[in-house]
Amino acid sequence: MANLPFVLENSWHAIEGDLTGGFSFVLHNMSGAEISGFRVVYTSLTRVTSKVVCENAVFLRRNANFHEFSPPAGFKLAPGASWSFKVDGLHRPARHRTDGAKSAYVTLADGTHKPCAVGDLMLEGAHSEPAHPLLPEGKVQTPYFLQPWPKSAALGEGAAYPVALCLTEATAEEKEAVQKVQSLYQRLFEAAHVPFSLSPIHEGRDLSLSRTDSLTGPAYKLTFGVDKVALSYGTDAGLQYGLTTLAQLLHGARLDSGDYLFPVAGTIEDAPRYDWRGCHLDVSRQFYPLADVSRLVDILAWFKMNIFHWHLTDDEAWRLEIKAYPELTTVGATRGPDAILLPQLGNGAEPVDGFYSQEDVKTLVAHALSLNVEVVPEVDIPGHSTATLAVLKNLSDGQEAPDSYHSVQGYPNNALNPAIEDTYDFLATVFDEMVELFPCRYLHIGGDEVADGSWLASPRAKELMQKEGLEGTFGLQSYFMKRIQDMLKERGKLLAGWDEVSHGGGVSADGTLLMAWQKPEVGIELARQGYDVVMTPGQAYYLDMVQSEAWQEPGASWAGTVPPEHSYGYEAEGDFPEDLRARMKGVQACIWSEHFLSRGYFNHLVFPRLCAVAEAAWSPKSVKDWQRFAALAPHSPKL
């Protein structure tokens, strides 16, 4: 791969009396030609504010994470030379190497855009602490490879593992279930020996399957003997989870027969702790090919998670094909230097795009359902709608100043206006197409991070407030959400959203599911208000959070430092009063993609913490064991 024509190096420096500090940049001209009249663009989650101060540079513009600067007038950059400049007036201090420039490019005087290499953010004047090991070596007291650990495992002796587990008598449906788990295993561990055989084989062990009415839902029971394993189940989900447990046991025994055995005596009686065992993936900030999304669903099934929350739209892009609005997935899914949506979060000189066709969605939903994973789609409204508003100009109040408010991510006027009837016509069409694609109970409508002050400069919103007796931004948001809830009800769907849906009067709690993400106490308050709750606090279950305080450890840090041990040990029920615990439906990991610029970043940040959340979702507190988890987690399949 050829070297890029420019290199941008960046570092963060402290400033006395200003906790946010500043950036120092050096642009190296490796192009072999002198340039002048150029501009440099970088994207960074650490943004400049209106108080930006530049040294040896001119600040031109910012849009969310997009920043553009030029050198002083008349400046020329010779081949092999460098240009240094400083930028102070940041909105927060940098704490880790991923808090600086994620991407950059140079726009030449003729308007062409040239790629620019970017390295990690360096630290000036202080020790740049290296990353630490995230897991101890770990120790397995009970020599069986199981993750998540079952509700009850009374396992006796173990012995050499069989070549495979062989079905004795089985129905056509049972054979299909065995082959489904077999195929899952082969996709996740391509070089490993298969765990099952549909017919007798030499050195195999018999596997008998029996359906019983005494086991309900995902529950199953395994009984081990020297010559035979018996699996009892009550539903298809229970059969799948029992077979997955057997595959895990056999996988571990083959992986390390010194530490892990296959049982020849004892029982496993198992059922999940929570009904909602979820994982969220943000595909707006970064686009993931369908094959990657499908593999993530496979990994969820391997860890007995049953909800895939697909975050399909945000400020940065709209990823779901809506046939009535084709521009949503062309204009609304393309970021680039000359596009309506500017580069963000690691984009450079080349435009980036990507969306999921309705055929893609049908394929993924069918794949997930075959593994007892329910796909819950999210269209994030009314905030986080920059991409939508870039396409559908009629959804903005033309009388409202274009920068009358900004979101926490720095986007101007990014929320759908509740006073514009075209908004509801648009969403009705979107929902009509979505209900044909997603057979799930819920449609997730976001509802998070609407900036206080949104719409207050809109004459049409002011008129609606006066007519309906609404107060402020969140009174408008509640009005909007109630209408959306009615629209979903008409289409046979329940409303799911982030915890801010409750603001300003909220919506009807009947059948509504809200996700508590800001802090654990929010979940308890939502339950008191009568909402069903999924606990997904950033302080434990956001997998983009940094895993140690070391400068060289990558990730976000707004919710603090979230090491794997904390994700594993965190008890989501926490201080829930006994009378409210029925409202807590489960837990969910969230994968927000601002920091995931590569598969390596993804795997480093998501694993092993996804495995930790999976065990928190399935296993009772009484059977959790951090040292055992630390020993098993490194063997998890990854993206």
XYZ file of C-alpha atoms in Angstrom:
639
model
C 0.000 0.000 0.000
C 1.484 3.337 -1.077
C 2.198 6.032 1.499
C -0.352 8.839 1.620
C 0.677 12.277 0.339
C 0.186 13.969 3.722
C 0.592 13.054 7.378
C -1.141 14.877 10.240
C 0.322 14.311 13.701
C -1.523 15.547 16.768
C -0.946 15.880 20.490
C -2.803 17.270 23.476
C -1.312 19.804 25.886
C -2.521 21.047 29.242
C -3.169 24.768 29.707
C -2.847 26.394 33.122
C -6.235 27.663 34.244
C -8.069 25.830 31.442
C -8.874 22.191 32.166
C -9.820 21.425 28.555
C -6.312 22.066 27.209
C -5.558 22.248 23.493
C -4.320 20.390 20.421
C -0.996 20.771 18.653
C -0.881 19.680 15.005
C 1.938 19.098 12.525
C 1.057 18.580 8.849
C 3.853 16.921 6.846
C 3.907 17.357 3.074
C 4.917 14.006 1.587
C 3.396 14.699 -1.831
C 6.552 15.793 -3.617
C 5.013 19.124 -4.673
C 4.726 22.548 -3.060
C 1.202 23.515 -2.024
C -0.424 26.823 -1.122
C -3.972 28.070 -0.676
C -4.882 24.720 0.889
C -7.096 23.719 3.813
C -6.818 20.858 6.268
C -9.801 18.955 7.656
C -9.821 16.573 10.580
C -12.605 14.751 12.426
C -12.448 14.474 16.191
C -14.852 13.649 18.990
C -13.017 16.280 21.036
C -14.434 19.380 19.410
C -13.564 23.061 19.415
C -16.041 25.511 20.891
C -17.055 29.026 19.885
C -14.082 30.168 21.984
C -11.588 28.484 19.663
C -8.180 30.159 19.551
C -5.678 29.264 16.839
C -1.937 29.800 16.639
C -0.468 29.898 13.111
C -3.822 28.833 11.581
C -7.222 30.222 10.660
C -10.357 28.456 11.891
C -12.843 28.137 9.020
C -15.784 26.009 10.179
C -16.992 23.106 12.294
C -19.905 20.729 11.880
C -20.185 18.284 14.790
C -16.867 16.358 14.573
C -15.805 17.974 11.283
C -13.155 20.728 11.659
C -11.573 22.812 8.890
C -8.548 25.126 9.115
C -6.242 26.979 6.745
C -2.686 28.279 7.163
C -2.037 32.022 7.321
C -2.477 33.929 4.063
C 0.399 33.454 1.615
C 1.774 30.352 3.381
C 3.487 27.799 1.153
C 4.324 24.250 2.191
C 7.338 22.845 0.359
C 7.760 19.111 -0.325
C 9.223 17.419 2.740
C 8.398 20.422 4.940
C 5.853 20.659 7.758
C 3.340 23.169 9.073
C 2.710 23.379 12.816
C -0.336 24.975 14.405
C -2.211 24.934 17.690
C -5.916 24.869 18.482
C -7.167 25.815 21.948
C -10.731 26.174 23.187
C -11.853 22.543 23.321
C -15.162 21.394 24.784
C -13.483 18.843 27.069
C -10.000 17.609 27.926
C -8.487 14.653 26.104
C -7.949 11.587 28.283
C -6.973 8.835 25.828
C -5.139 8.380 22.557
C -8.434 8.106 20.633
C -9.613 11.557 21.780
C -7.774 13.377 18.996
C -8.029 13.409 15.206
C -9.579 10.214 13.845
C -9.080 11.118 10.187
C -7.863 13.990 8.050
C -7.493 15.183 4.498
C -6.085 18.182 2.665
C -8.155 20.223 0.223
C -5.899 21.798 -2.373
C -6.410 25.201 -3.974
C -8.125 23.594 -6.994
C -10.727 21.932 -4.734
C -9.399 18.387 -4.934
C -9.187 16.396 -1.713
C -6.063 14.431 -0.833
C -5.911 11.705 1.830
C -3.912 12.282 4.964
C -2.544 9.689 7.373
C -3.337 10.216 11.057
C -1.727 8.621 14.071
C -2.714 8.343 17.702
C -3.111 11.412 19.887
C 0.147 11.991 21.765
C 0.403 13.467 25.245
C 2.621 16.506 25.843
C 4.382 17.133 29.146
C 3.159 14.025 30.971
C 3.641 10.284 31.051
C 1.774 8.452 28.262
C 0.740 5.413 30.264
C 0.652 2.141 28.300
C -2.446 -0.015 28.259
C -2.732 -2.638 30.981
C -3.869 -6.274 30.715
C -7.650 -6.289 30.962
C -8.060 -9.787 32.386
C -6.167 -11.786 34.999
C -4.962 -15.226 33.992
C -8.088 -16.669 35.576
C -8.709 -20.021 37.172
C -11.328 -22.689 36.606
C -12.390 -24.544 39.760
C -14.989 -26.717 38.002
C -13.359 -28.217 34.878
C -16.116 -27.478 32.377
C -16.253 -24.915 29.598
C -19.602 -23.105 29.876
C -20.411 -19.503 29.105
C -22.749 -18.213 30.374
C -22.670 -20.477 33.400
C -25.927 -22.377 33.891
C -28.474 -21.786 36.636
C -27.625 -25.115 38.252
C -24.760 -27.461 37.353
C -24.319 -30.559 39.507
C -21.623 -32.199 37.432
C -19.649 -35.155 38.708
C -16.793 -36.845 36.953
C -15.408 -35.835 33.612
C -13.509 -37.924 31.130
C -12.038 -37.905 27.655
C -14.374 -36.262 25.223
C -16.243 -38.175 22.507
C -15.567 -37.622 18.817
C -19.104 -36.234 18.556
C -22.541 -36.543 20.105
C -24.727 -38.833 17.995
C -28.488 -38.641 17.787
C -30.291 -41.840 18.633
C -33.940 -41.370 17.817
C -35.089 -37.922 16.765
C -37.907 -36.207 14.931
C -37.312 -34.282 11.730
C -37.673 -31.027 13.710
C -35.090 -32.182 16.254
C -32.635 -33.134 13.544
C -33.112 -29.698 12.028
C -32.418 -28.073 15.421
C -29.222 -30.108 15.828
C -28.036 -29.150 12.373
C -28.832 -25.490 13.070
C -26.551 -25.463 16.122
C -23.983 -27.493 14.179
C -23.954 -24.849 11.434
C -23.723 -22.049 14.013
C -20.703 -23.763 15.534
C -19.044 -24.232 12.145
C -19.505 -20.555 11.273
C -18.000 -19.391 14.556
C -15.151 -21.941 14.721
C -14.305 -22.723 11.129
C -11.310 -24.958 11.858
C -12.863 -26.914 14.721
C -14.279 -30.437 14.612
C -18.091 -30.605 14.531
C -19.809 -31.429 17.849
C -22.742 -33.489 16.502
C -23.569 -36.330 14.158
C -27.051 -37.232 12.955
C -26.080 -40.896 12.730
C -23.985 -43.281 14.888
C -20.186 -42.980 14.593
C -17.188 -44.790 16.081
C -16.162 -43.304 19.469
C -19.257 -41.116 19.510
C -21.618 -40.776 22.464
C -25.364 -41.196 22.188
C -27.550 -38.124 22.516
C -31.253 -38.541 23.202
C -33.738 -35.679 22.940
C -37.126 -35.507 24.616
C -39.772 -32.813 24.733
C -41.511 -32.440 28.094
C -44.335 -30.185 29.218
C -42.698 -29.595 32.594
C -40.053 -27.367 30.986
C -41.238 -24.014 29.675
C -39.734 -21.271 27.579
C -35.951 -21.448 27.195
C -35.469 -23.931 30.052
C -33.741 -27.271 29.466
C -32.205 -30.150 31.416
C -29.136 -32.258 30.625
C -28.375 -35.611 32.222
C -24.914 -37.093 31.644
C -23.885 -40.729 31.722
C -20.867 -42.717 30.614
C -22.547 -43.875 27.420
C -25.309 -41.372 26.903
C -26.381 -37.747 27.232
C -30.092 -36.930 27.603
C -31.478 -33.496 26.762
C -34.992 -32.561 27.879
C -36.663 -29.382 26.668
C -40.069 -27.797 26.351
C -39.707 -25.359 23.448
C -37.524 -24.816 20.396
C -35.535 -22.216 22.330
C -34.849 -24.661 25.153
C -33.694 -27.274 22.659
C -31.341 -24.805 20.991
C -29.847 -23.633 24.282
C -29.336 -27.188 25.515
C -27.577 -28.149 22.300
C -25.449 -24.990 22.509
C -24.391 -25.950 26.022
C -23.298 -29.368 24.764
C -21.362 -27.764 21.914
C -19.604 -25.481 24.402
C -18.679 -28.355 26.698
C -17.211 -30.335 23.823
C -15.469 -27.263 22.386
C -13.721 -26.551 25.691
C -12.639 -30.162 26.179
C -11.032 -30.154 22.741
C -9.527 -26.716 23.311
C -7.637 -27.734 26.455
C -8.219 -31.248 27.759
C -5.977 -30.479 30.722
C -8.338 -27.826 32.092
C -11.710 -28.826 30.635
C -13.474 -32.186 30.600
C -16.665 -33.593 29.165
C -19.080 -34.819 31.894
C -19.899 -38.498 32.334
C -22.093 -37.945 35.390
C -24.388 -35.287 36.786
C -26.994 -32.812 35.558
C -27.455 -29.287 34.307
C -30.812 -27.629 34.963
C -30.894 -24.283 33.257
C -33.059 -21.286 32.440
C -32.202 -17.603 31.932
C -32.236 -15.009 34.674
C -33.883 -12.371 32.458
C -36.236 -12.450 29.491
C -34.470 -9.539 27.717
C -30.853 -10.454 27.001
C -29.897 -7.857 24.465
C -27.130 -6.349 22.403
C -27.410 -3.084 20.474
C -25.366 -2.148 17.404
C -25.093 1.381 16.020
C -24.653 1.099 12.230
C -25.164 4.803 11.520
C -21.824 6.165 12.758
C -19.973 3.317 11.030
C -21.498 0.974 8.458
C -21.153 -2.790 8.950
C -21.620 -5.129 5.978
C -24.512 -7.545 6.327
C -22.111 -10.465 6.808
C -20.631 -8.757 9.884
C -24.058 -8.050 11.352
C -25.043 -11.661 10.734
C -21.901 -12.885 12.490
C -22.690 -10.687 15.485
C -26.123 -12.323 15.653
C -24.371 -15.711 15.592
C -22.200 -14.653 18.522
C -25.282 -13.518 20.444
C -26.898 -16.917 19.864
C -23.735 -18.677 21.057
C -23.990 -16.757 24.346
C -27.753 -17.352 24.605
C -28.665 -13.695 24.073
C -32.063 -13.234 22.466
C -32.415 -9.575 21.406
C -30.545 -7.772 18.630
C -31.304 -4.043 18.845
C -30.429 -2.600 15.416
C -29.765 1.160 15.601
C -30.420 2.027 11.968
C -30.581 5.833 11.862
C -28.823 8.738 13.498
C -27.406 12.159 12.645
C -24.591 10.609 10.644
C -26.611 8.403 8.287
C -29.921 6.700 7.543
C -29.228 2.993 6.826
C -32.646 1.365 6.251
C -34.127 1.272 2.748
C -37.529 2.981 2.660
C -38.896 2.531 -0.817
C -41.092 5.637 -0.612
C -38.036 7.792 0.176
C -35.061 6.451 -1.834
C -32.922 9.524 -1.101
C -32.721 8.541 2.548
C -30.217 5.830 1.615
C -28.387 7.817 -1.054
C -28.071 11.432 0.101
C -28.912 10.474 3.679
C -26.348 7.679 3.881
C -23.393 9.358 2.161
C -20.730 11.381 3.963
C -17.972 13.107 2.041
C -16.102 16.368 1.463
C -18.541 17.455 -1.258
C -21.660 15.705 0.080
C -24.518 17.303 1.981
C -23.415 15.306 5.020
C -19.796 16.191 5.762
C -17.160 13.660 6.862
C -17.464 12.578 10.487
C -15.904 10.080 12.879
C -12.983 8.838 10.839
C -14.104 9.664 7.274
C -11.559 11.267 5.004
C -11.124 12.409 1.416
C -13.203 9.611 -0.101
C -17.007 9.553 0.283
C -18.450 6.712 2.375
C -21.928 5.250 2.216
C -23.829 2.044 2.845
C -27.338 0.881 3.674
C -29.392 -2.266 4.142
C -31.895 -3.095 1.443
C -35.236 -4.502 2.448
C -34.063 -7.859 1.125
C -31.010 -7.586 3.394
C -33.297 -6.929 6.336
C -35.522 -9.908 5.536
C -32.443 -12.120 5.283
C -31.058 -10.986 8.633
C -34.392 -11.133 10.451
C -34.986 -14.698 9.202
C -31.455 -15.712 10.191
C -31.885 -14.231 13.662
C -35.293 -15.809 14.221
C -33.889 -19.207 13.283
C -31.518 -18.741 16.239
C -34.225 -17.463 18.612
C -32.897 -13.909 18.374
C -35.497 -11.184 17.963
C -34.445 -8.170 15.871
C -35.711 -4.879 17.306
C -35.085 -2.004 14.860
C -34.499 1.573 15.944
C -35.304 4.716 13.992
C -34.003 7.443 16.291
C -36.497 10.338 16.526
C -37.160 13.201 17.057
C -33.517 14.062 17.783
C -30.485 12.609 15.993
C -32.210 13.377 12.669
C -29.608 15.392 10.743
C -29.490 12.835 7.914
C -33.295 12.837 7.603
C -33.537 16.619 7.569
C -30.766 16.838 4.967
C -33.029 14.896 2.606
C -36.519 16.104 3.531
C -36.375 19.889 3.651
C -40.142 20.135 4.157
C -39.716 18.746 7.679
C -37.993 21.940 8.856
C -39.639 25.208 9.851
C -38.215 27.647 7.326
C -38.810 30.525 9.739
C -36.493 29.006 12.357
C -32.886 30.213 12.484
C -30.652 27.400 11.132
C -28.405 27.342 14.233
C -30.989 28.048 16.923
C -29.886 25.040 19.003
C -27.183 22.363 18.944
C -27.220 18.741 20.075
C -24.723 17.396 22.582
C -22.736 16.032 19.619
C -22.644 19.513 18.069
C -25.253 19.145 15.311
C -27.369 22.234 14.643
C -31.181 21.936 14.545
C -31.152 18.155 14.346
C -34.607 17.264 15.720
C -37.810 16.597 13.776
C -40.268 19.395 14.533
C -43.418 18.157 16.347
C -45.428 21.082 14.915
C -44.991 20.063 11.276
C -47.684 17.646 10.111
C -45.510 16.397 7.255
C -43.317 14.830 9.956
C -46.093 12.451 10.953
C -46.962 11.647 7.332
C -43.313 10.777 6.734
C -43.092 8.581 9.832
C -46.375 6.851 9.045
C -44.909 5.765 5.710
C -41.674 4.631 7.384
C -43.564 2.616 9.999
C -45.788 1.052 7.341
C -42.733 -0.303 5.556
C -40.987 -1.340 8.774
C -43.861 -3.434 10.130
C -43.682 -5.545 6.969
C -40.002 -6.204 7.616
C -39.808 -6.701 11.375
C -42.140 -9.183 13.115
C -40.926 -8.051 16.563
C -43.142 -6.823 19.384
C -41.458 -3.437 19.670
C -40.316 -0.659 17.385
C -37.620 1.404 19.085
C -38.077 5.106 18.371
C -35.048 6.517 20.206
C -36.187 9.658 22.004
C -32.755 10.395 23.443
C -30.656 13.555 23.651
C -33.112 16.102 22.348
C -31.302 19.324 23.236
C -33.055 21.521 25.775
C -34.059 24.562 23.722
C -34.950 22.582 20.612
C -37.781 24.146 18.561
C -38.187 27.151 20.842
C -37.179 29.479 17.984
C -39.696 27.863 15.634
C -42.857 29.970 15.111
C -44.782 26.823 14.219
C -43.680 25.120 17.427
C -44.617 28.191 19.464
C -48.074 28.137 17.905
C -48.483 24.440 18.775
C -47.347 25.066 22.367
C -49.930 27.792 22.804
C -52.705 25.715 21.210
C -52.021 22.530 23.229
C -50.826 24.148 26.466
C -47.342 22.646 26.174
C -44.330 23.801 28.130
C -40.842 23.951 26.644
C -38.867 21.473 24.610
C -39.871 18.416 26.605
C -43.542 19.261 26.608
C -43.275 19.304 22.818
C -41.332 16.056 22.867
C -43.997 14.356 25.008
C -46.710 15.553 22.585
C -44.678 14.108 19.709
C -44.022 10.783 21.453
C -47.684 10.293 22.376
C -48.647 10.689 18.737
C -45.923 8.250 17.722
C -47.135 5.760 20.329
C -50.642 5.947 18.874
C -49.246 5.421 15.362
C -47.388 2.310 16.493
C -50.432 0.970 18.309
C -52.473 1.324 15.120
C -49.872 -0.896 13.445
C -49.846 -3.523 16.185
C -46.516 -2.491 17.702
C -45.396 -1.441 21.164
C -43.122 1.523 21.793
C -39.558 1.055 23.022
C -37.202 3.967 23.590
C -34.388 5.433 25.629
C -35.143 6.767 29.091
C -35.742 10.370 27.912
C -39.044 9.262 26.381
C -40.365 9.769 29.919
C -39.521 13.482 29.905
C -42.070 16.275 29.752
C -44.947 14.025 30.762
C -43.758 10.980 28.837
C -46.136 8.549 27.164
C -48.572 5.929 28.372
C -46.596 3.382 30.377
C -48.891 0.560 29.302
C -46.821 -1.795 27.154
C -43.954 0.705 26.873
C -40.356 -0.450 27.339
C -37.671 2.114 28.191
C -33.920 1.599 28.357
C -32.113 3.227 31.255
C -28.748 4.320 29.913
C -27.717 7.527 31.676
C -27.233 6.046 35.144
C -28.653 3.112 37.124
C -30.902 5.272 39.308
C -32.882 6.282 36.228
C -34.110 2.710 35.785
C -35.583 2.628 39.274
C -37.382 5.922 38.721
C -38.791 4.700 35.393
C -40.108 1.583 37.127
C -41.751 3.764 39.779
C -43.510 5.613 36.962
C -44.908 2.301 35.714
C -42.618 1.691 32.750
C -41.060 -1.654 31.949
C -37.295 -1.218 32.019
C -34.192 -2.681 30.402
C -31.004 -1.747 32.223
C -28.186 -0.618 29.939
C -26.199 1.962 31.941
C -23.197 3.453 30.197
C -21.170 2.981 33.369
C -21.279 -0.815 32.948
C -22.789 -1.948 29.647
C -21.642 0.586 26.996
C -18.968 -1.309 25.115
C -17.411 1.785 23.532
C -16.266 2.994 26.950
C -12.564 2.856 27.695
C -11.467 -0.152 29.751
C -8.652 1.401 31.794
C -7.473 4.884 32.687
C -4.189 4.485 30.804
C -3.665 7.133 28.108
C -2.854 4.509 25.474
C -6.081 2.542 26.057
C -8.666 3.365 23.333
C -12.298 4.286 23.811
C -14.733 6.898 25.067
C -14.773 8.068 28.669
C -17.864 10.212 29.266
C -19.367 7.448 31.462
C -16.064 6.774 33.204
C -13.758 3.790 32.968
C -15.499 0.437 32.452
C -13.085 -2.486 32.909
C -14.351 -5.990 32.091
C -14.450 -6.896 35.784
C -16.961 -4.104 36.409
C -19.152 -5.120 33.468
C -19.098 -8.686 34.792
C -19.754 -7.926 38.433
C -22.315 -5.157 37.992
C -25.739 -6.123 39.339
C -28.367 -4.352 37.231
C -31.128 -5.004 39.762
C -29.049 -2.994 42.161
C -31.242 -1.082 44.558
C -34.516 -1.967 42.828
C -37.137 -2.376 45.585
C -38.688 -5.821 45.645
C -42.054 -4.474 44.503
C -40.495 -2.942 41.366
C -38.324 -5.845 40.237
C -41.031 -7.263 38.009
C -40.688 -4.070 35.954
C -37.028 -4.833 35.238
C -37.174 -7.005 32.128
C -33.481 -7.530 31.564
C -30.142 -6.084 30.521
C -28.498 -4.999 27.311
C -25.025 -4.258 26.010
C -24.724 -1.250 23.710
C -22.169 -0.978 20.905
C -21.937 2.672 19.873
C -19.643 2.994 16.877
C -17.925 6.376 17.124
C -14.639 4.686 18.073
C -14.835 1.585 15.879
C -12.655 2.481 12.911
C -11.492 -1.093 12.327
C -12.292 -4.701 13.150
C -9.376 -4.637 15.589
C -10.864 -1.722 17.526
C -14.253 -3.455 17.544
C -12.936 -6.719 18.921
C -10.726 -5.003 21.493
C -13.573 -2.953 22.940
C -16.494 -5.346 22.558
C -14.765 -8.486 23.862
C -14.679 -9.750 26.542
C -17.293 -7.314 27.859
C -20.070 -8.633 25.586
C -19.495 -12.061 27.164
C -19.735 -10.422 30.598
C -23.114 -8.881 29.820
C -24.312 -12.192 28.374
C -23.523 -13.919 31.670
C -25.144 -11.107 33.647
C -28.264 -11.620 31.539
C -28.404 -15.398 31.947
C -26.666 -16.509 35.134
C -27.868 -15.943 38.713
C -25.565 -13.835 40.832
C -24.879 -16.847 43.055
C -23.095 -18.816 40.302
C -20.983 -16.020 38.803
C -17.205 -16.382 39.205
C -14.845 -13.675 37.928
C -11.751 -15.895 37.868
C -13.579 -18.558 35.847
C -14.887 -15.912 33.468
C -11.380 -14.496 33.005
C -10.111 -17.947 32.037
C -12.902 -18.637 29.535
C -13.483 -15.207 27.974
C -10.359 -15.055 25.772
C -11.697 -18.044 23.820
C -14.823 -16.197 22.716
C -15.533 -16.003 18.986
C -15.028 -12.490 17.651
C -16.256 -10.479 14.694
